Amino acid sequence: MSLVKVLFDFNAQDVGELSVVVGEVVRLSSTGQSPQNSGWTLVEKIAPPYGKGYVPTGYLGSQTKGSEIDADKGSPTSEGASGVEEGEVEPTKVTSFARIRRLSDPRLPEHLLETLAASDPNSPAVTGARRNFMRTAEGEPSAPSPSTSRKIEALRPKVGKTDLVEYKRSDKEKVGVLPIELEKIFSRHDHWFEQVMDARARQYGTMEAALSRVNKRMAQAREKSEQIVSNIMQLDAALENDKQKWRNVNRNESLNVH
């Protein structure tokens, strides 16, 4: 048997596919290999929950040949393997994310479903997929998947028949009253808008008056400060003159003594 390691997470979106997670070890199916150009590889899980299905080939790592499977433990037990103990899986270093490889039709091709049916012909997923494929080939559209149906139901408007009838009745009753109601609404809105603008105008007027008073007081304080500076300069000049006068008197008296 050949073991491969899953490199990326893959969520099954159609019958016949198998969901796997990164780091999981799966076994290539012995029923037969899928064609290289299909982009899908048939694998089966070796640990619970068991399953078999198709996984994109690009999501799988290189094959490990010559390994035996311990179905109970779900791990490779090769005698020549080195560095990996029994029950352990060597970690995989993931450096990128791969894209899900889809064909133009998201359903798996018929020949791949036949390969899966050959390994497990009693699988309800396989038989259902074959019926969907045959109906599609004959021109009958296949039913959407459960996930697609849930998405469609979520997008539909939640309106019942009673709501539609009530809406039409009220529309007929208010057809003549609607313009008057709109006029009242607009009138109340205009009145409210005028009140708001008047209140803002009063606030701005109060602020302007307060700023004017502050500016006036600042101008008066500036004038007083200029007057005080002028008086100080005059006193300084008078004091300097008085000092000069007394210096002259002292010099004259000293000359008369000698």
PDB file of C-alpha atoms in Angstrom:
ATOM      1  CA  MET A   1       0.000   0.000   0.000  1.00  0.00           C
ATOM      2  CA  SER A   2       1.041   3.579  -0.605  1.00  0.00           C
ATOM      3  CA  LEU A   3       0.538   6.274   1.973  1.00  0.00           C
ATOM      4  CA  VAL A   4       0.346   9.977   1.263  1.00  0.00           C
ATOM      5  CA  LYS A   5       0.216  12.936   3.580  1.00  0.00           C
ATOM      6  CA  VAL A   6      -2.395  15.680   3.202  1.00  0.00           C
ATOM      7  CA  LEU A   7      -0.800  19.087   2.652  1.00  0.00           C
ATOM      8  CA  PHE A   8      -3.910  21.298   2.842  1.00  0.00           C
ATOM      9  CA  ASP A   9      -7.390  21.208   4.362  1.00  0.00           C
ATOM     10  CA  PHE A  10     -10.105  20.120   1.929  1.00  0.00           C
ATOM     11  CA  ASN A  11     -13.850  20.303   2.623  1.00  0.00           C
ATOM     12  CA  ALA A  12     -15.994  18.004   0.512  1.00  0.00           C
ATOM     13  CA  GLN A  13     -18.649  19.920  -1.416  1.00  0.00           C
ATOM     14  CA  ASP A  14     -20.147  17.182  -3.582  1.00  0.00           C
ATOM     15  CA  VAL A  15     -20.956  13.479  -3.397  1.00  0.00           C
ATOM     16  CA  GLY A  16     -17.951  11.284  -3.976  1.00  0.00           C
ATOM     17  CA  GLU A  17     -15.500  13.724  -2.374  1.00  0.00           C
ATOM     18  CA  LEU A  18     -13.712  13.161   0.943  1.00  0.00           C
ATOM     19  CA  SER A  19     -12.956  15.814   3.564  1.00  0.00           C
ATOM     20  CA  VAL A  20      -9.385  15.736   4.904  1.00  0.00           C
ATOM     21  CA  VAL A  21      -7.264  17.961   7.133  1.00  0.00           C
ATOM     22  CA  VAL A  22      -3.658  19.045   6.842  1.00  0.00           C
ATOM     23  CA  GLY A  23      -1.159  16.557   8.273  1.00  0.00           C
ATOM     24  CA  GLU A  24      -3.522  13.598   7.964  1.00  0.00           C
ATOM     25  CA  VAL A  25      -2.120  10.386   6.450  1.00  0.00           C
ATOM     26  CA  VAL A  26      -4.368   8.628   3.925  1.00  0.00           C
ATOM     27  CA  ARG A  27      -3.975   5.546   1.779  1.00  0.00           C
ATOM     28  CA  LEU A  28      -4.267   5.437  -1.982  1.00  0.00           C
ATOM     29  CA  SER A  29      -7.149   3.210  -2.983  1.00  0.00           C
ATOM     30  CA  SER A  30      -6.172  -0.190  -4.363  1.00  0.00           C
ATOM     31  CA  THR A  31      -9.218  -0.290  -6.662  1.00  0.00           C
ATOM     32  CA  GLY A  32      -7.520   1.772  -9.298  1.00  0.00           C
ATOM     33  CA  GLN A  33      -5.800   5.072  -9.821  1.00  0.00           C
ATOM     34  CA  SER A  34      -7.623   8.002 -11.355  1.00  0.00           C
ATOM     35  CA  PRO A  35      -6.285   9.477 -14.612  1.00  0.00           C
ATOM     36  CA  GLN A  36      -3.567  12.056 -14.159  1.00  0.00           C
ATOM     37  CA  ASN A  37      -5.439  14.739 -16.086  1.00  0.00           C
ATOM     38  CA  SER A  38      -8.589  14.486 -13.945  1.00  0.00           C
ATOM     39  CA  GLY A  39      -7.067  16.390 -11.014  1.00  0.00           C
ATOM     40  CA  TRP A  40      -8.594  14.012  -8.438  1.00  0.00           C
ATOM     41  CA  THR A  41      -7.125  11.069  -6.510  1.00  0.00           C
ATOM     42  CA  LEU A  42      -9.121   8.292  -4.846  1.00  0.00           C
ATOM     43  CA  VAL A  43      -7.995   7.811  -1.234  1.00  0.00           C
ATOM     44  CA  GLU A  44      -9.325   6.248   1.963  1.00  0.00           C
ATOM     45  CA  LYS A  45      -8.801   7.200   5.579  1.00  0.00           C
ATOM     46  CA  ILE A  46      -6.794   4.897   7.821  1.00  0.00           C
ATOM     47  CA  ALA A  47      -8.077   6.331  11.106  1.00  0.00           C
ATOM     48  CA  PRO A  48     -11.594   7.010  12.415  1.00  0.00           C
ATOM     49  CA  PRO A  49     -13.794   8.382  11.013  1.00  0.00           C
ATOM     50  CA  TYR A  50     -13.116   6.043   8.101  1.00  0.00           C
ATOM     51  CA  GLY A  51     -14.172   6.949   4.607  1.00  0.00           C
ATOM     52  CA  LYS A  52     -13.270   6.745   0.972  1.00  0.00           C
ATOM     53  CA  GLY A  53     -13.546   9.404  -1.678  1.00  0.00           C
ATOM     54  CA  TYR A  54     -11.785  11.769  -4.028  1.00  0.00           C
ATOM     55  CA  VAL A  55      -9.373  14.534  -2.990  1.00  0.00           C
ATOM     56  CA  PRO A  56      -7.683  17.073  -5.319  1.00  0.00           C
ATOM     57  CA  THR A  57      -4.313  15.677  -6.365  1.00  0.00           C
ATOM     58  CA  GLY A  58      -2.550  18.954  -5.543  1.00  0.00           C
ATOM     59  CA  TYR A  59      -3.621  18.611  -1.914  1.00  0.00           C
ATOM     60  CA  LEU A  60      -1.614  15.389  -1.434  1.00  0.00           C
ATOM     61  CA  GLY A  61       2.102  14.981  -0.810  1.00  0.00           C
ATOM     62  CA  SER A  62       4.514  12.463  -2.255  1.00  0.00           C
ATOM     63  CA  GLN A  63       3.811   8.752  -1.914  1.00  0.00           C
ATOM     64  CA  THR A  64       5.496   6.575   0.708  1.00  0.00           C
ATOM     65  CA  LYS A  65       5.911   3.158  -0.891  1.00  0.00           C
ATOM     66  CA  GLY A  66       6.363  -0.147   0.952  1.00  0.00           C
ATOM     67  CA  SER A  67       4.486   0.875   4.122  1.00  0.00           C
ATOM     68  CA  GLU A  68       2.007  -1.384   5.873  1.00  0.00           C
ATOM     69  CA  ILE A  69      -1.142  -0.030   7.490  1.00  0.00           C
ATOM     70  CA  ASP A  70      -2.194  -0.756  11.028  1.00  0.00           C
ATOM     71  CA  ALA A  71      -5.912  -0.200  10.709  1.00  0.00           C
ATOM     72  CA  ASP A  72      -6.476  -0.117  14.463  1.00  0.00           C
ATOM     73  CA  LYS A  73      -3.857   2.526  15.140  1.00  0.00           C
ATOM     74  CA  GLY A  74      -4.151   4.313  11.834  1.00  0.00           C
ATOM     75  CA  SER A  75      -0.391   4.805  11.343  1.00  0.00           C
ATOM     76  CA  PRO A  76       2.347   3.458   9.045  1.00  0.00           C
ATOM     77  CA  THR A  77       4.592   0.742  10.566  1.00  0.00           C
ATOM     78  CA  SER A  78       7.394   0.306   8.055  1.00  0.00           C
ATOM     79  CA  GLU A  79      10.441  -1.566   9.275  1.00  0.00           C
ATOM     80  CA  GLY A  80      12.847   0.524   7.174  1.00  0.00           C
ATOM     81  CA  ALA A  81      11.421   3.866   8.261  1.00  0.00           C
ATOM     82  CA  SER A  82      13.814   6.001  10.261  1.00  0.00           C
ATOM     83  CA  GLY A  83      13.034   8.945  12.548  1.00  0.00           C
ATOM     84  CA  VAL A  84       9.276   8.139  12.795  1.00  0.00           C
ATOM     85  CA  GLU A  85       8.047   5.948  15.637  1.00  0.00           C
ATOM     86  CA  GLU A  86       4.983   3.743  15.536  1.00  0.00           C
ATOM     87  CA  GLY A  87       1.754   5.698  15.958  1.00  0.00           C
ATOM     88  CA  GLU A  88       3.440   8.999  15.084  1.00  0.00           C
ATOM     89  CA  VAL A  89       3.218  11.081  11.933  1.00  0.00           C
ATOM     90  CA  GLU A  90       6.023  13.316  10.851  1.00  0.00           C
ATOM     91  CA  PRO A  91       4.769  16.930  10.905  1.00  0.00           C
ATOM     92  CA  THR A  92       4.320  18.662   7.578  1.00  0.00           C
ATOM     93  CA  LYS A  93       5.490  22.220   7.143  1.00  0.00           C
ATOM     94  CA  VAL A  94       2.811  24.174   5.296  1.00  0.00           C
ATOM     95  CA  THR A  95       4.003  27.350   3.646  1.00  0.00           C
ATOM     96  CA  SER A  96       1.046  28.199   1.384  1.00  0.00           C
ATOM     97  CA  PHE A  97      -2.588  27.476   0.701  1.00  0.00           C
ATOM     98  CA  ALA A  98      -3.731  25.621  -2.394  1.00  0.00           C
ATOM     99  CA  ARG A  99      -6.894  26.341  -4.301  1.00  0.00           C
ATOM    100  CA  ILE A 100      -9.620  23.764  -4.673  1.00  0.00           C
ATOM    101  CA  ARG A 101      -9.289  22.343  -8.143  1.00  0.00           C
ATOM    102  CA  ARG A 102     -12.752  22.237  -9.646  1.00  0.00           C
ATOM    103  CA  LEU A 103     -13.831  21.223 -13.119  1.00  0.00           C
ATOM    104  CA  SER A 104     -16.298  23.321 -15.085  1.00  0.00           C
ATOM    105  CA  ASP A 105     -19.001  21.136 -13.532  1.00  0.00           C
ATOM    106  CA  PRO A 106     -18.549  20.950  -9.719  1.00  0.00           C
ATOM    107  CA  ARG A 107     -19.787  17.330  -9.729  1.00  0.00           C
ATOM    108  CA  LEU A 108     -17.236  14.596 -10.115  1.00  0.00           C
ATOM    109  CA  PRO A 109     -17.013  13.032 -13.599  1.00  0.00           C
ATOM    110  CA  GLU A 110     -18.887   9.786 -14.180  1.00  0.00           C
ATOM    111  CA  HIS A 111     -15.780   7.678 -14.703  1.00  0.00           C
ATOM    112  CA  LEU A 112     -14.435   8.736 -11.273  1.00  0.00           C
ATOM    113  CA  LEU A 113     -17.737   7.863  -9.639  1.00  0.00           C
ATOM    114  CA  GLU A 114     -17.562   4.463 -11.349  1.00  0.00           C
ATOM    115  CA  THR A 115     -14.114   3.945  -9.823  1.00  0.00           C
ATOM    116  CA  LEU A 116     -15.468   4.841  -6.389  1.00  0.00           C
ATOM    117  CA  ALA A 117     -18.510   2.590  -6.907  1.00  0.00           C
ATOM    118  CA  ALA A 118     -16.243  -0.315  -7.841  1.00  0.00           C
ATOM    119  CA  SER A 119     -14.557  -0.095  -4.430  1.00  0.00           C
ATOM    120  CA  ASP A 120     -17.802   0.445  -2.479  1.00  0.00           C
ATOM    121  CA  PRO A 121     -20.824  -0.194  -4.744  1.00  0.00           C
ATOM    122  CA  ASN A 122     -23.320  -0.131  -1.861  1.00  0.00           C
ATOM    123  CA  SER A 123     -22.439   3.390  -0.782  1.00  0.00           C
ATOM    124  CA  PRO A 124     -25.596   5.576  -0.817  1.00  0.00           C
ATOM    125  CA  ALA A 125     -23.523   8.607  -1.744  1.00  0.00           C
ATOM    126  CA  VAL A 126     -22.234   6.840  -4.853  1.00  0.00           C
ATOM    127  CA  THR A 127     -25.633   5.536  -5.953  1.00  0.00           C
ATOM    128  CA  GLY A 128     -27.208   8.950  -5.411  1.00  0.00           C
ATOM    129  CA  ALA A 129     -24.440  10.616  -7.381  1.00  0.00           C
ATOM    130  CA  ARG A 130     -24.960   8.169 -10.261  1.00  0.00           C
ATOM    131  CA  ARG A 131     -28.693   8.943 -10.323  1.00  0.00           C
ATOM    132  CA  ASN A 132     -27.985  12.686 -10.356  1.00  0.00           C
ATOM    133  CA  PHE A 133     -25.486  12.222 -13.154  1.00  0.00           C
ATOM    134  CA  MET A 134     -27.917  10.215 -15.285  1.00  0.00           C
ATOM    135  CA  ARG A 135     -30.709  12.749 -14.799  1.00  0.00           C
ATOM    136  CA  THR A 136     -28.351  15.569 -15.766  1.00  0.00           C
ATOM    137  CA  ALA A 137     -27.182  13.678 -18.848  1.00  0.00           C
ATOM    138  CA  GLU A 138     -30.819  13.190 -19.929  1.00  0.00           C
ATOM    139  CA  GLY A 139     -31.546  16.900 -19.579  1.00  0.00           C
ATOM    140  CA  GLU A 140     -33.237  16.879 -16.185  1.00  0.00           C
ATOM    141  CA  PRO A 141     -31.595  19.317 -13.751  1.00  0.00           C
ATOM    142  CA  SER A 142     -30.229  17.707 -10.612  1.00  0.00           C
ATOM    143  CA  ALA A 143     -31.385  18.784  -7.177  1.00  0.00           C
ATOM    144  CA  PRO A 144     -29.105  21.251  -5.377  1.00  0.00           C
ATOM    145  CA  SER A 145     -26.968  20.069  -2.502  1.00  0.00           C
ATOM    146  CA  PRO A 146     -28.260  20.589   1.071  1.00  0.00           C
ATOM    147  CA  SER A 147     -25.781  23.419   1.683  1.00  0.00           C
ATOM    148  CA  THR A 148     -26.895  25.177  -1.514  1.00  0.00           C
ATOM    149  CA  SER A 149     -30.566  24.750  -0.552  1.00  0.00           C
ATOM    150  CA  ARG A 150     -29.903  26.298   2.872  1.00  0.00           C
ATOM    151  CA  LYS A 151     -28.165  29.272   1.263  1.00  0.00           C
ATOM    152  CA  ILE A 152     -31.086  29.780  -1.144  1.00  0.00           C
ATOM    153  CA  GLU A 153     -33.612  29.641   1.706  1.00  0.00           C
ATOM    154  CA  ALA A 154     -31.562  32.159   3.712  1.00  0.00           C
ATOM    155  CA  LEU A 155     -31.633  34.621   0.800  1.00  0.00           C
ATOM    156  CA  ARG A 156     -35.394  34.400   0.237  1.00  0.00           C
ATOM    157  CA  PRO A 157     -37.445  37.223   1.833  1.00  0.00           C
ATOM    158  CA  LYS A 158     -39.373  36.123   4.905  1.00  0.00           C
ATOM    159  CA  VAL A 159     -42.805  37.397   3.733  1.00  0.00           C
ATOM    160  CA  GLY A 160     -45.961  35.338   4.115  1.00  0.00           C
ATOM    161  CA  LYS A 161     -49.253  35.500   2.276  1.00  0.00           C
ATOM    162  CA  THR A 162     -50.982  37.263   5.161  1.00  0.00           C
ATOM    163  CA  ASP A 163     -48.354  40.013   5.086  1.00  0.00           C
ATOM    164  CA  LEU A 164     -48.894  40.604   1.379  1.00  0.00           C
ATOM    165  CA  VAL A 165     -52.681  40.817   1.772  1.00  0.00           C
ATOM    166  CA  GLU A 166     -52.412  43.204   4.718  1.00  0.00           C
ATOM    167  CA  TYR A 167     -49.954  45.410   2.821  1.00  0.00           C
ATOM    168  CA  LYS A 168     -52.266  45.727  -0.204  1.00  0.00           C
ATOM    169  CA  ARG A 169     -55.294  46.515   1.969  1.00  0.00           C
ATOM    170  CA  SER A 170     -53.517  49.263   3.899  1.00  0.00           C
ATOM    171  CA  ASP A 171     -52.198  50.704   0.646  1.00  0.00           C
ATOM    172  CA  LYS A 172     -55.722  51.099  -0.709  1.00  0.00           C
ATOM    173  CA  GLU A 173     -57.022  52.613   2.510  1.00  0.00           C
ATOM    174  CA  LYS A 174     -54.280  55.247   2.805  1.00  0.00           C
ATOM    175  CA  VAL A 175     -54.062  56.242  -0.840  1.00  0.00           C
ATOM    176  CA  GLY A 176     -56.032  59.494  -0.227  1.00  0.00           C
ATOM    177  CA  VAL A 177     -54.630  60.253   3.230  1.00  0.00           C
ATOM    178  CA  LEU A 178     -50.959  59.842   2.345  1.00  0.00           C
ATOM    179  CA  PRO A 179     -50.365  63.363   0.878  1.00  0.00           C
ATOM    180  CA  ILE A 180     -51.961  65.022   3.927  1.00  0.00           C
ATOM    181  CA  GLU A 181     -49.875  62.935   6.295  1.00  0.00           C
ATOM    182  CA  LEU A 182     -46.723  63.830   4.396  1.00  0.00           C
ATOM    183  CA  GLU A 183     -47.638  67.500   4.531  1.00  0.00           C
ATOM    184  CA  LYS A 184     -48.057  67.299   8.306  1.00  0.00           C
ATOM    185  CA  ILE A 185     -44.751  65.502   8.676  1.00  0.00           C
ATOM    186  CA  PHE A 186     -42.914  68.077   6.573  1.00  0.00           C
ATOM    187  CA  SER A 187     -44.622  70.927   8.446  1.00  0.00           C
ATOM    188  CA  ARG A 188     -43.549  69.528  11.825  1.00  0.00           C
ATOM    189  CA  HIS A 189     -40.042  69.016  10.498  1.00  0.00           C
ATOM    190  CA  ASP A 190     -39.838  72.609   9.222  1.00  0.00           C
ATOM    191  CA  HIS A 191     -41.088  73.940  12.567  1.00  0.00           C
ATOM    192  CA  TRP A 192     -38.534  71.866  14.443  1.00  0.00           C
ATOM    193  CA  PHE A 193     -35.780  73.005  12.079  1.00  0.00           C
ATOM    194  CA  GLU A 194     -36.687  76.663  12.622  1.00  0.00           C
ATOM    195  CA  GLN A 195     -36.611  76.179  16.392  1.00  0.00           C
ATOM    196  CA  VAL A 196     -33.180  74.562  16.185  1.00  0.00           C
ATOM    197  CA  MET A 197     -31.820  77.368  14.005  1.00  0.00           C
ATOM    198  CA  ASP A 198     -33.269  80.032  16.345  1.00  0.00           C
ATOM    199  CA  ALA A 199     -31.696  78.336  19.355  1.00  0.00           C
ATOM    200  CA  ARG A 200     -28.330  78.187  17.600  1.00  0.00           C
ATOM    201  CA  ALA A 201     -28.637  81.834  16.582  1.00  0.00           C
ATOM    202  CA  ARG A 202     -29.276  82.795  20.211  1.00  0.00           C
ATOM    203  CA  GLN A 203     -26.304  80.742  21.341  1.00  0.00           C
ATOM    204  CA  TYR A 204     -24.048  82.365  18.750  1.00  0.00           C
ATOM    205  CA  GLY A 205     -25.356  85.821  19.754  1.00  0.00           C
ATOM    206  CA  THR A 206     -24.592  85.134  23.408  1.00  0.00           C
ATOM    207  CA  MET A 207     -21.102  83.940  22.510  1.00  0.00           C
ATOM    208  CA  GLU A 208     -20.444  87.007  20.352  1.00  0.00           C
ATOM    209  CA  ALA A 209     -21.610  89.350  23.138  1.00  0.00           C
ATOM    210  CA  ALA A 210     -19.374  87.599  25.657  1.00  0.00           C
ATOM    211  CA  LEU A 211     -16.393  87.806  23.297  1.00  0.00           C
ATOM    212  CA  SER A 212     -17.087  91.492  22.717  1.00  0.00           C
ATOM    213  CA  ARG A 213     -17.088  92.182  26.463  1.00  0.00           C
ATOM    214  CA  VAL A 214     -13.857  90.242  26.885  1.00  0.00           C
ATOM    215  CA  ASN A 215     -12.207  92.190  24.056  1.00  0.00           C
ATOM    216  CA  LYS A 216     -13.355  95.487  25.573  1.00  0.00           C
ATOM    217  CA  ARG A 217     -11.949  94.577  28.984  1.00  0.00           C
ATOM    218  CA  MET A 218      -8.676  93.491  27.412  1.00  0.00           C
ATOM    219  CA  ALA A 219      -8.422  96.840  25.601  1.00  0.00           C
ATOM    220  CA  GLN A 220      -9.058  98.729  28.854  1.00  0.00           C
ATOM    221  CA  ALA A 221      -6.464  96.643  30.681  1.00  0.00           C
ATOM    222  CA  ARG A 222      -3.979  97.308  27.873  1.00  0.00           C
ATOM    223  CA  GLU A 223      -4.555 101.076  28.175  1.00  0.00           C
ATOM    224  CA  LYS A 224      -4.097 100.951  31.949  1.00  0.00           C
ATOM    225  CA  SER A 225      -0.900  98.962  31.625  1.00  0.00           C
ATOM    226  CA  GLU A 226       0.465 101.456  29.086  1.00  0.00           C
ATOM    227  CA  GLN A 227      -0.408 104.340  31.450  1.00  0.00           C
ATOM    228  CA  ILE A 228       1.345 102.595  34.345  1.00  0.00           C
ATOM    229  CA  VAL A 229       4.461 102.036  32.219  1.00  0.00           C
ATOM    230  CA  SER A 230       4.458 105.728  31.240  1.00  0.00           C
ATOM    231  CA  ASN A 231       4.183 106.848  34.879  1.00  0.00           C
ATOM    232  CA  ILE A 232       7.043 104.547  35.889  1.00  0.00           C
ATOM    233  CA  MET A 233       9.240 105.953  33.134  1.00  0.00           C
ATOM    234  CA  GLN A 234       8.448 109.522  34.280  1.00  0.00           C
ATOM    235  CA  LEU A 235       9.285 108.678  37.887  1.00  0.00           C
ATOM    236  CA  ASP A 236      12.536 107.061  36.764  1.00  0.00           C
ATOM    237  CA  ALA A 237      13.491 110.178  34.801  1.00  0.00           C
ATOM    238  CA  ALA A 238      12.660 112.476  37.754  1.00  0.00           C
ATOM    239  CA  LEU A 239      14.686 110.279  40.104  1.00  0.00           C
ATOM    240  CA  GLU A 240      17.668 110.372  37.740  1.00  0.00           C
ATOM    241  CA  ASN A 241      17.472 114.185  37.577  1.00  0.00           C
ATOM    242  CA  ASP A 242      17.352 114.436  41.364  1.00  0.00           C
ATOM    243  CA  LYS A 243      20.395 112.151  41.648  1.00  0.00           C
ATOM    244  CA  GLN A 244      22.337 114.271  39.176  1.00  0.00           C
ATOM    245  CA  LYS A 245      21.399 117.406  41.083  1.00  0.00           C
ATOM    246  CA  TRP A 246      22.735 116.076  44.383  1.00  0.00           C
ATOM    247  CA  ARG A 247      25.905 114.823  42.743  1.00  0.00           C
ATOM    248  CA  ASN A 248      26.582 118.364  41.480  1.00  0.00           C
ATOM    249  CA  VAL A 249      25.964 119.849  44.939  1.00  0.00           C
ATOM    250  CA  ASN A 250      28.386 117.445  46.566  1.00  0.00           C
ATOM    251  CA  ARG A 251      31.077 118.169  43.978  1.00  0.00           C
ATOM    252  CA  ASN A 252      30.755 121.955  44.482  1.00  0.00           C
ATOM    253  CA  GLU A 253      30.956 121.689  48.251  1.00  0.00           C
ATOM    254  CA  SER A 254      34.108 119.589  48.033  1.00  0.00           C
ATOM    255  CA  LEU A 255      35.753 122.192  45.789  1.00  0.00           C
ATOM    256  CA  ASN A 256      34.898 125.062  48.196  1.00  0.00           C
ATOM    257  CA  VAL A 257      36.424 123.253  51.141  1.00  0.00           C
ATOM    258  CA  HIS A 258      39.781 122.896  49.445  1.00  0.00           C
TER     259      HIS A 258
END
